[in-house]
């Protein structure tokens, strides 16, 4: 049966190729010339596949060579320019990647895959509003099938921007479009934990267990924390036991044995969420409310103006007297305070560094300094897959510009 299906597939491919063949005639002797309109696109797609394969292996030279050949075969094929955009993003050329995405969209502005990928790229560049617009455009295309994945991408982008309510909304949409999407459910479980909605997090944990075929150490560690926060220590220990038995060499298992999972990635997210809540409270307190009063009469206005002018006159005349009477040190005190503020600002703006010690990872360093891991990667021009060595100096604050 499988062989039959393979033959049918091959036959369909041949029929598809035959349908693209056209016949034209030369002007002089009307000699027929057969041309295959799809052949250039197929050659280009093959080159793209090869180029991206080389790029994944780290062979950027062969990757670009194949992409250039794809571009020569089909310069107006959207996939050629999106592949170039991915290449430039990988080799750290964001401006060229942007140009490639814009070129692809100039050819076909409603291509949902390009719109989604461009949105993900813009999110990595911390252009969150533009990223959101591109991904929503992709979702709006009626023929687009990967709506759930785009909603999940939108949610992760909003989490990077600390827009937690938006992230929750987009994760809900992702799960609605794909109820068995285990990764989206896991992200929602982590977000509910960060917002201290432990009962809701537990409900999503049950949904995750039904949707997944294979547990992840991150999920087991999070399950342990969710039940621990609710005081359900027996159930929590069961998840911890599963974690240690199933993934003994994982970071989470070692962290449980060393410090009872004192801080996991969800705890870092919880700190960021708490910080945004404090900022919102402070902002609300700083809002000034203007109390409206009855209109002032002309006589009252004149009195107010006269009083103000008297105060200004008194201040101007009293200042020299204060200086003569030996009250000038007030000015010196003010200058000392200014100098102290300048000194504190200078110290705060200094770049902090961390020297890598045994057992350090980018994740553990980010938790130590309460800094997002992506920020550390950006400041040091490294990726989380790149190993760090003992003695390496890692910047944990934004470098001076």
PDB file of N, CA and C in Angstrom, residues 205 209 215 219-221 223-224 227 234-244:
ATOM      1  N   UNK A 205      -1.711  22.708  33.886  1.00  0.00           N
ATOM      2  CA  UNK A 205      -0.808  21.567  34.026  1.00  0.00           C
ATOM      3  C   UNK A 205      -1.523  20.274  33.642  1.00  0.00           C
ATOM      4  N   UNK A 209      -0.555  17.746  30.555  1.00  0.00           N
ATOM      5  CA  UNK A 209      -0.297  16.316  30.706  1.00  0.00           C
ATOM      6  C   UNK A 209      -1.116  15.493  29.714  1.00  0.00           C
ATOM      7  N   UNK A 215       7.186  14.278  28.699  1.00  0.00           N
ATOM      8  CA  UNK A 215       7.410  15.334  29.685  1.00  0.00           C
ATOM      9  C   UNK A 215       8.760  16.012  29.446  1.00  0.00           C
ATOM     10  N   UNK A 219       8.789  21.364  32.601  1.00  0.00           N
ATOM     11  CA  UNK A 219       7.397  21.174  33.013  1.00  0.00           C
ATOM     12  C   UNK A 219       7.306  20.498  34.379  1.00  0.00           C
ATOM     13  N   UNK A 220       8.149  19.502  34.612  1.00  0.00           N
ATOM     14  CA  UNK A 220       8.135  18.802  35.905  1.00  0.00           C
ATOM     15  C   UNK A 220       8.584  19.724  37.033  1.00  0.00           C
ATOM     16  N   UNK A 221       9.593  20.534  36.768  1.00  0.00           N
ATOM     17  CA  UNK A 221      10.057  21.491  37.778  1.00  0.00           C
ATOM     18  C   UNK A 221       8.968  22.507  38.092  1.00  0.00           C
ATOM     19  N   UNK A 223       5.729  22.065  37.700  1.00  0.00           N
ATOM     20  CA  UNK A 223       4.659  21.370  38.424  1.00  0.00           C
ATOM     21  C   UNK A 223       4.997  21.267  39.916  1.00  0.00           C
ATOM     22  N   UNK A 224       6.258  20.957  40.216  1.00  0.00           N
ATOM     23  CA  UNK A 224       6.705  20.899  41.607  1.00  0.00           C
ATOM     24  C   UNK A 224       6.493  22.240  42.312  1.00  0.00           C
ATOM     25  N   UNK A 227       2.590  23.112  42.944  1.00  0.00           N
ATOM     26  CA  UNK A 227       1.995  22.421  44.095  1.00  0.00           C
ATOM     27  C   UNK A 227       2.647  22.862  45.409  1.00  0.00           C
ATOM     28  N   UNK A 234       3.011  16.694  49.242  1.00  0.00           N
ATOM     29  CA  UNK A 234       3.078  15.290  48.825  1.00  0.00           C
ATOM     30  C   UNK A 234       3.060  15.180  47.299  1.00  0.00           C
ATOM     31  N   UNK A 235       2.136  15.907  46.674  1.00  0.00           N
ATOM     32  CA  UNK A 235       2.053  15.883  45.209  1.00  0.00           C
ATOM     33  C   UNK A 235       3.312  16.519  44.597  1.00  0.00           C
ATOM     34  N   UNK A 236       3.782  17.594  45.232  1.00  0.00           N
ATOM     35  CA  UNK A 236       4.984  18.272  44.745  1.00  0.00           C
ATOM     36  C   UNK A 236       6.175  17.321  44.741  1.00  0.00           C
ATOM     37  N   UNK A 237       6.328  16.541  45.812  1.00  0.00           N
ATOM     38  CA  UNK A 237       7.451  15.604  45.899  1.00  0.00           C
ATOM     39  C   UNK A 237       7.365  14.512  44.837  1.00  0.00           C
ATOM     40  N   UNK A 238       6.140  14.138  44.476  1.00  0.00           N
ATOM     41  CA  UNK A 238       5.977  13.128  43.416  1.00  0.00           C
ATOM     42  C   UNK A 238       6.542  13.644  42.089  1.00  0.00           C
ATOM     43  N   UNK A 239       6.260  14.918  41.787  1.00  0.00           N
ATOM     44  CA  UNK A 239       6.787  15.504  40.560  1.00  0.00           C
ATOM     45  C   UNK A 239       8.313  15.653  40.628  1.00  0.00           C
ATOM     46  N   UNK A 240       8.808  15.984  41.818  1.00  0.00           N
ATOM     47  CA  UNK A 240      10.263  16.096  41.986  1.00  0.00           C
ATOM     48  C   UNK A 240      10.937  14.747  41.794  1.00  0.00           C
ATOM     49  N   UNK A 241      10.297  13.701  42.298  1.00  0.00           N
ATOM     50  CA  UNK A 241      10.843  12.354  42.137  1.00  0.00           C
ATOM     51  C   UNK A 241      10.880  11.956  40.659  1.00  0.00           C
ATOM     52  N   UNK A 242       9.819  12.301  39.921  1.00  0.00           N
ATOM     53  CA  UNK A 242       9.794  12.033  38.478  1.00  0.00           C
ATOM     54  C   UNK A 242      10.918  12.797  37.773  1.00  0.00           C
ATOM     55  N   UNK A 243      11.122  14.036  38.183  1.00  0.00           N
ATOM     56  CA  UNK A 243      12.152  14.877  37.575  1.00  0.00           C
ATOM     57  C   UNK A 243      13.533  14.250  37.742  1.00  0.00           C
ATOM     58  N   UNK A 244      13.844  13.814  38.951  1.00  0.00           N
ATOM     59  CA  UNK A 244      15.177  13.264  39.234  1.00  0.00           C
ATOM     60  C   UNK A 244      15.386  11.917  38.535  1.00  0.00           C
TER      61      UNK A 244
END
